[in-house]
Coordinates of C-alpha atoms in Angstrom, one line a residue:
X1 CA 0.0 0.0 0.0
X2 CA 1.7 3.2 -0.8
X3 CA 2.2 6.1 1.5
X4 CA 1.2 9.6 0.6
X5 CA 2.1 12.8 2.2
X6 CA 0.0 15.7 3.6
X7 CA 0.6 18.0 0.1
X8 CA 0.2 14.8 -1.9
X9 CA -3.8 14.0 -1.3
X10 CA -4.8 15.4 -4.6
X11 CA -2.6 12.9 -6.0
X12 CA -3.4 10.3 -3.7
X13 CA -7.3 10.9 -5.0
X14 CA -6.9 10.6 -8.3
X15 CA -5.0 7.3 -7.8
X16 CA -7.9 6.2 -5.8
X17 CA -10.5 6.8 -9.1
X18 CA -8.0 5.0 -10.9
X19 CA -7.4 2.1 -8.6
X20 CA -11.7 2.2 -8.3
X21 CA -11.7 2.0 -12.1
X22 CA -9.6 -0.7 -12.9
X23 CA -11.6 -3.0 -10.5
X24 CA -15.3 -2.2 -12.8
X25 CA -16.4 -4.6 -15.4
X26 CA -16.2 -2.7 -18.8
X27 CA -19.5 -2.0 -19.9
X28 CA -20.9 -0.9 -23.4
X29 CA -21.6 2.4 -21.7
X30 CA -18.0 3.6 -20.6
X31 CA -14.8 3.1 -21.9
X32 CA -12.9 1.9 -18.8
X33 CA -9.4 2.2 -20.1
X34 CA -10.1 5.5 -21.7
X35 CA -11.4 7.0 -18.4
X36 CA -8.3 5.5 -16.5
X37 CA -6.1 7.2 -19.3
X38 CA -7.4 10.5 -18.8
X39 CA -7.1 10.5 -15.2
X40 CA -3.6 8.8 -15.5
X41 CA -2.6 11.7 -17.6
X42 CA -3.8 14.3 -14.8
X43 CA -2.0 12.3 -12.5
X44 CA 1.0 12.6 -14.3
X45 CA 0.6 16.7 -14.7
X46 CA 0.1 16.8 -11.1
X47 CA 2.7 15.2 -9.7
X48 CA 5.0 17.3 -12.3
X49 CA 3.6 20.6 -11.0
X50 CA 3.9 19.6 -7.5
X51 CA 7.3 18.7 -7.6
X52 CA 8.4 21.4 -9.4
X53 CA 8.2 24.0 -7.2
X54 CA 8.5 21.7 -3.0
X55 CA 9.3 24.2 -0.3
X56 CA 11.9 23.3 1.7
X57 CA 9.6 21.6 4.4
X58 CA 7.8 19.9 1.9
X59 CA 11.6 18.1 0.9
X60 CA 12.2 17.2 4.6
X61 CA 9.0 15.5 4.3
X62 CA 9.8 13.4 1.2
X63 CA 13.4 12.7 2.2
X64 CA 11.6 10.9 5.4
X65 CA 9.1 8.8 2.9
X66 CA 8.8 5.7 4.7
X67 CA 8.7 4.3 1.0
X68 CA 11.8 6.1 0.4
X69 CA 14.8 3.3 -0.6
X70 CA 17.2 2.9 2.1
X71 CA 21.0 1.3 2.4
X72 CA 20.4 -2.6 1.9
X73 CA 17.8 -1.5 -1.1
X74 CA 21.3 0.3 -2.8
X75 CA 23.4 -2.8 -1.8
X76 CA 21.0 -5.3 -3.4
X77 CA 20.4 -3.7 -6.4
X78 CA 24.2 -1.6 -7.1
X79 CA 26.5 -4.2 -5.1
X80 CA 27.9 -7.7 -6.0
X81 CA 29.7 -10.4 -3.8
X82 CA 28.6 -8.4 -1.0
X83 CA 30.1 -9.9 2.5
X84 CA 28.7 -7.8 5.7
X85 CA 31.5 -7.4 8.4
X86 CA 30.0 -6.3 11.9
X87 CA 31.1 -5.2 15.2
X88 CA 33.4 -2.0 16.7
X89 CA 36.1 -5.2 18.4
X90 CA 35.8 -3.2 21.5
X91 CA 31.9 -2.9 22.8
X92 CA 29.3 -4.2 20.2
X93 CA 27.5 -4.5 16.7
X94 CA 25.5 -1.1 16.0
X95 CA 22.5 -2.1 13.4
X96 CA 21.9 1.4 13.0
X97 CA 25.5 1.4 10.8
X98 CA 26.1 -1.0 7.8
X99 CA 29.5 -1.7 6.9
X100 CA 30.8 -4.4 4.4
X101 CA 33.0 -5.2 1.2
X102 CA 31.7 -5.8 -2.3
X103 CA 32.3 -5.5 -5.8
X104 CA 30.6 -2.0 -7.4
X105 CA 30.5 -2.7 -11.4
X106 CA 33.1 -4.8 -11.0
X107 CA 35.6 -2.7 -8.5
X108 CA 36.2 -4.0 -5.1
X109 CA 35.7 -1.6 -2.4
X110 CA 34.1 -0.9 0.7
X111 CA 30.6 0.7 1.3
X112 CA 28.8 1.7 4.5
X113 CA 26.1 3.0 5.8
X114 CA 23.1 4.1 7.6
X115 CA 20.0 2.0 7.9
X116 CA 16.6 2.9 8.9
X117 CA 14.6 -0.3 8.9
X118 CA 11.3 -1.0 6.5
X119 CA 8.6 -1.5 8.8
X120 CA 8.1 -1.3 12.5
X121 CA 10.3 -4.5 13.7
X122 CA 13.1 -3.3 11.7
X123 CA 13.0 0.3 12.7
X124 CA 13.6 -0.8 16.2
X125 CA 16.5 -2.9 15.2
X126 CA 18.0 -0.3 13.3
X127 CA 17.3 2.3 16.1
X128 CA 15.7 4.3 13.2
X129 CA 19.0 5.1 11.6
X130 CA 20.5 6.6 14.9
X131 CA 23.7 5.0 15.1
X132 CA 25.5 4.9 19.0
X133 CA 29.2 5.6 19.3
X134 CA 30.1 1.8 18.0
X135 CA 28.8 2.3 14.7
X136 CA 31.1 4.9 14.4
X137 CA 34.2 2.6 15.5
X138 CA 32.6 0.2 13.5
X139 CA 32.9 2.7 10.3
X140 CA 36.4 3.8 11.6
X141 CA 37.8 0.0 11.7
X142 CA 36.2 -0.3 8.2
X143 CA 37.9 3.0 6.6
X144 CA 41.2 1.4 8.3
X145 CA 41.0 -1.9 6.3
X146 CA 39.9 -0.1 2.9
X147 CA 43.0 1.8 3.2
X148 CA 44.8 -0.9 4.3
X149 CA 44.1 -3.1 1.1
X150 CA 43.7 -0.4 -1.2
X151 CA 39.7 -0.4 -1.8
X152 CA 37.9 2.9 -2.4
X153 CA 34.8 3.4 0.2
X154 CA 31.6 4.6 -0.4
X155 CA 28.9 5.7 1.9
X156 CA 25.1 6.4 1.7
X157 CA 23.8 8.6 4.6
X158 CA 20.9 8.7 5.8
X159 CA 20.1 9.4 9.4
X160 CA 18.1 11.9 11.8
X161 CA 21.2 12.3 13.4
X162 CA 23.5 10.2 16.0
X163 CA 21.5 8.5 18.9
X164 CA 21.2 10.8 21.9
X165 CA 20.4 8.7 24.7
X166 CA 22.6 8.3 27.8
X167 CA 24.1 5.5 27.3
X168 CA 25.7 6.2 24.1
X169 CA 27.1 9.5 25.3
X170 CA 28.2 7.7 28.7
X171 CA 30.7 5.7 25.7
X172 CA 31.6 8.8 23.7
X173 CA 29.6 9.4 21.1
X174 CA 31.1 13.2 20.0
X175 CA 34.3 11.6 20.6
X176 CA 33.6 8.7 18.5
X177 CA 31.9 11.1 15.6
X178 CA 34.9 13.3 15.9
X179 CA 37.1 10.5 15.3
X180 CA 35.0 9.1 12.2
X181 CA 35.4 12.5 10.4
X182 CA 38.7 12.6 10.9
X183 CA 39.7 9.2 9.3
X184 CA 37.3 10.3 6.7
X185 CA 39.4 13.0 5.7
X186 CA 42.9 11.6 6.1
X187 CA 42.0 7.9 4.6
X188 CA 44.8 8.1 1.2
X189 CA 41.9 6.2 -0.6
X190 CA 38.9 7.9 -2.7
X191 CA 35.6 8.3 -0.6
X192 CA 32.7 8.8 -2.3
X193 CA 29.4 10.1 -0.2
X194 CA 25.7 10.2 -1.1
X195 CA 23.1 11.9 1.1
X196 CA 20.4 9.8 -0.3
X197 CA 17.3 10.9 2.6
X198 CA 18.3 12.3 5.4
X199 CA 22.0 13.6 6.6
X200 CA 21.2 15.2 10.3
X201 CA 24.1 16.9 11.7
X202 CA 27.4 15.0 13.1
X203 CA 25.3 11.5 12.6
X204 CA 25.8 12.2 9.0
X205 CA 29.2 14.2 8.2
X206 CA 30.9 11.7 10.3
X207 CA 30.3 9.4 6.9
X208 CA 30.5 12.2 4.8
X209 CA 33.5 13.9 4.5
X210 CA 34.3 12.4 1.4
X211 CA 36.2 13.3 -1.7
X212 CA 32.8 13.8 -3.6
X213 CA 29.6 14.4 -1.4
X214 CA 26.4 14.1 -3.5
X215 CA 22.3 14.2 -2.8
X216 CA 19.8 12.9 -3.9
X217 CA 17.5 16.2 -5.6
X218 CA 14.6 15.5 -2.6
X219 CA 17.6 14.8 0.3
X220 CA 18.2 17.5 3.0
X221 CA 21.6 18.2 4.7
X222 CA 21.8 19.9 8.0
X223 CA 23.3 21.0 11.1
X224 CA 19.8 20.2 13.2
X225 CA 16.4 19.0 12.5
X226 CA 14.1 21.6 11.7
X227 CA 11.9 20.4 14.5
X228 CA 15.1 20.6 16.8
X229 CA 15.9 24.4 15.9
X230 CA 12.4 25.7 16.2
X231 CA 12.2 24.2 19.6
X232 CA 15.3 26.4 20.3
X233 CA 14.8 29.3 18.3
X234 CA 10.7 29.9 19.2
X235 CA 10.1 27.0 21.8
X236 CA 7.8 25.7 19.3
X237 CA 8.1 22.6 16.6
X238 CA 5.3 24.4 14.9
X239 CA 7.6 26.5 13.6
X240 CA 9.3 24.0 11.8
X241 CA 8.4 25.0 8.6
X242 CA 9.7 28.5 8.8
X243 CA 13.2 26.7 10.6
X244 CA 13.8 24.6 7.4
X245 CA 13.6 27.7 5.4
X246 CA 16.0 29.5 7.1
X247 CA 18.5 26.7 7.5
X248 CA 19.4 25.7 3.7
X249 CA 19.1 22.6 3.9
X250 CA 17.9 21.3 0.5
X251 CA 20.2 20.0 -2.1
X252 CA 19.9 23.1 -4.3
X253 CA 20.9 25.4 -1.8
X254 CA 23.8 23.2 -0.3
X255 CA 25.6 23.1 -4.1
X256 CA 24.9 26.7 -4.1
X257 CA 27.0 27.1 -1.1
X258 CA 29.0 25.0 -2.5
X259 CA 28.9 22.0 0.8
X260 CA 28.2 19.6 -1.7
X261 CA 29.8 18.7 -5.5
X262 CA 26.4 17.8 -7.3
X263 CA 22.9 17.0 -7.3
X264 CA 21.3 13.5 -8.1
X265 CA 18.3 14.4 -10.0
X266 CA 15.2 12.3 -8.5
X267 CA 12.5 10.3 -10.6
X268 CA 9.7 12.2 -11.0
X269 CA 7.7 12.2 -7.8
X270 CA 10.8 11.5 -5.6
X271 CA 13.0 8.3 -5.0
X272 CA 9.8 6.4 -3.6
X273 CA 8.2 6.4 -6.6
X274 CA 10.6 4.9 -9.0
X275 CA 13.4 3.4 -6.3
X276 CA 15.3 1.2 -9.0
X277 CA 15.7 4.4 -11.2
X278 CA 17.2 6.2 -8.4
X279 CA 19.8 3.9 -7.4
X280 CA 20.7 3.5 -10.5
X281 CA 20.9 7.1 -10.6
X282 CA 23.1 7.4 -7.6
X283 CA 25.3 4.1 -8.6
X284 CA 26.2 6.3 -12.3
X285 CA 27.3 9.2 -10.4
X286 CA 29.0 7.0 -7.9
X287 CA 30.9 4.8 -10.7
X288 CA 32.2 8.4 -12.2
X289 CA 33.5 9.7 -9.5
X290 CA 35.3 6.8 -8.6
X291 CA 36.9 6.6 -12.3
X292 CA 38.3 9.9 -11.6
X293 CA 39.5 9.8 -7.7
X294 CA 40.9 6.3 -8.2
X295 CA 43.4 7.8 -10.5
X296 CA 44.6 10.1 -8.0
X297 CA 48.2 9.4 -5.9
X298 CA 47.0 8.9 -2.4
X299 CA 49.2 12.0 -1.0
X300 CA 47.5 14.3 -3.6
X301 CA 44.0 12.8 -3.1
X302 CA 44.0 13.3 0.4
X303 CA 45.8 17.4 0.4
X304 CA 42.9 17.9 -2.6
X305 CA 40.2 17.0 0.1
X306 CA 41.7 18.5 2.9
X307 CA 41.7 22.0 0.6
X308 CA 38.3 21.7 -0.2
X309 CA 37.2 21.2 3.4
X310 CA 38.8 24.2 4.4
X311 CA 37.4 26.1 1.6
X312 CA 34.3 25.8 2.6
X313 CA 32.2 29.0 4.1
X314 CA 34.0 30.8 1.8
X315 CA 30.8 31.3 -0.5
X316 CA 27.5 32.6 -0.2
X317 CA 23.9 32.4 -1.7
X318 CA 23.5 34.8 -4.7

């Protein structure tokens, strides 16, 4: 059954007719498959116009589709010989981090990340893409052994942001995030990142400070939640919607500012709709970068990130 969104219900109504259409008997009278063609064809002109022109809120809301493809869906459909390898060796597995080594288009390397589960059961398990200071380790040990034997790593983020419970900062979670991004930028091996729903403050730069950072067109990139800075800034998470305009958190922005290297362009009517197509996607931009950044001498690959880290805040929105 597929889930629609608040600005969605015209949408969602016209694919009801349809659906009621397609389950009458054709009679002399009407022309069942004509009627479902015209209303297919509005369909279609909706869900142009309505894309076209989101507000920022409106992308926070489709990069949390619960439809939305998440990390094992990219691993299944981009990745070959895939072997999982779990476990930080020094407290436990987080589920909420996916690490392993596979073949991408026939190139070994090393992909990670974050999972937020596909129904209730495995929301839990994954702790809804929150990952706890191991998953970080995890990733850490994982970034050691690519660079170890050479393999290029590639990470998909998407995540709320790192778990905030007690326990996990009672283990050291901002030290452990602070330690991610900093093997992230000095690892002398290409690393490719994709915000492909959501990348929520140090949860997601910790598997992002790549060599090429892309997002999906729908994605959204930020320092908070916009629920988490209107609660600051007015006390209210009814002001959310004003909060994720002020932050710049969409994709468009973020290249603007020049955070990011380039913007995935979505199927029409977001990642949900067409998931296959935007892997795909995601896996073309992916393979291209890596042609380029695997030609690089490790010493120059990692000064060449470490300059365009620095760079940044350097540019404004025109």
């Amino acid at each position: 059954m597929r889930n629609f969104l608040d600005f969605e219900q015209p949408i969602a109504e016209l694919e009801g007719k349809i659906e009621e259409l397609r389950h009458l008997a054709d009679t002399g009278e009407v022309n069942i498959a004509d009627e479902v063609g015209k209303l297919q064809g509005k369909v279609d002109k909706l869900i142009n116009t309505t894309y076209a022109k989101l507000t920022p809120w409106q992308k926070v809301q489709v990069a949390r589709h619960p439809d939305r493809p998440h990390f094992k869906s990219y691993v299944e459909r981009l990745f070959t010989d895939y072997q999982p390898l779990a476990g930080d060796r020094s407290f436990a597995d987080d589920h909420a981090i996916l690490c392993g080594i596979g073949r991408f288009r026939g190139r070994s390397c090393v992909v990670m990340g974050h999972e937020k589960g596909g129904d209730t059961q495995s929301r839990i398990k994954h702790n809804f893409g929150m990952a706890r200071p191991e998953g970080y380790r995890k990733a850490q040990r994982l970034m050691e052994l690519a660079e170890r034997f050479h393999l290029p790593v590639v990470t998909l983020v998407d995540t709320p942001g790192a778990y905030p419970g007690v326990g996990a900062e009672e283990r050291g979670q901002s030290e452990a995030i602070a330690r991610s991004i900093e093997h992230c930028l000095n690892i002398r091996v290409p690393l490719i990142a994709t915000i492909i729903g959501e990348g929520g403050s140090g949860g997601a730069i910790a598997l992002a400070a790549g060599d090429a950072v892309f997002m999906l067109e729908n994605s959204v990139y930020s320092v908070i939640s916009p629920e988490g800075c209107a609660s600051i800034l007015w006390r209210s998470a009814e002001e959310a919607q004003t909060a994720a305009e002020a932050l710049r958190l969409t994709a468009q922005d973020l290249e603007k500012l020049k955070v990011i290297d380039k913007v995935i362009k979505e199927p029409v009517g977001g990642a949900h709709r067409e998931p296959d197509e935007a892997i795909d996607k995601v896996g073309d931009a992916v393979e291209a970068a890596l042609n380029e950044f695997c030609a690089m001498e490790p010493g120059a690959l990692r000064a060449r990130r470490r300059e365009k880290f620095l760079a940044m805040g350097r540019h404004g929105l025109s």
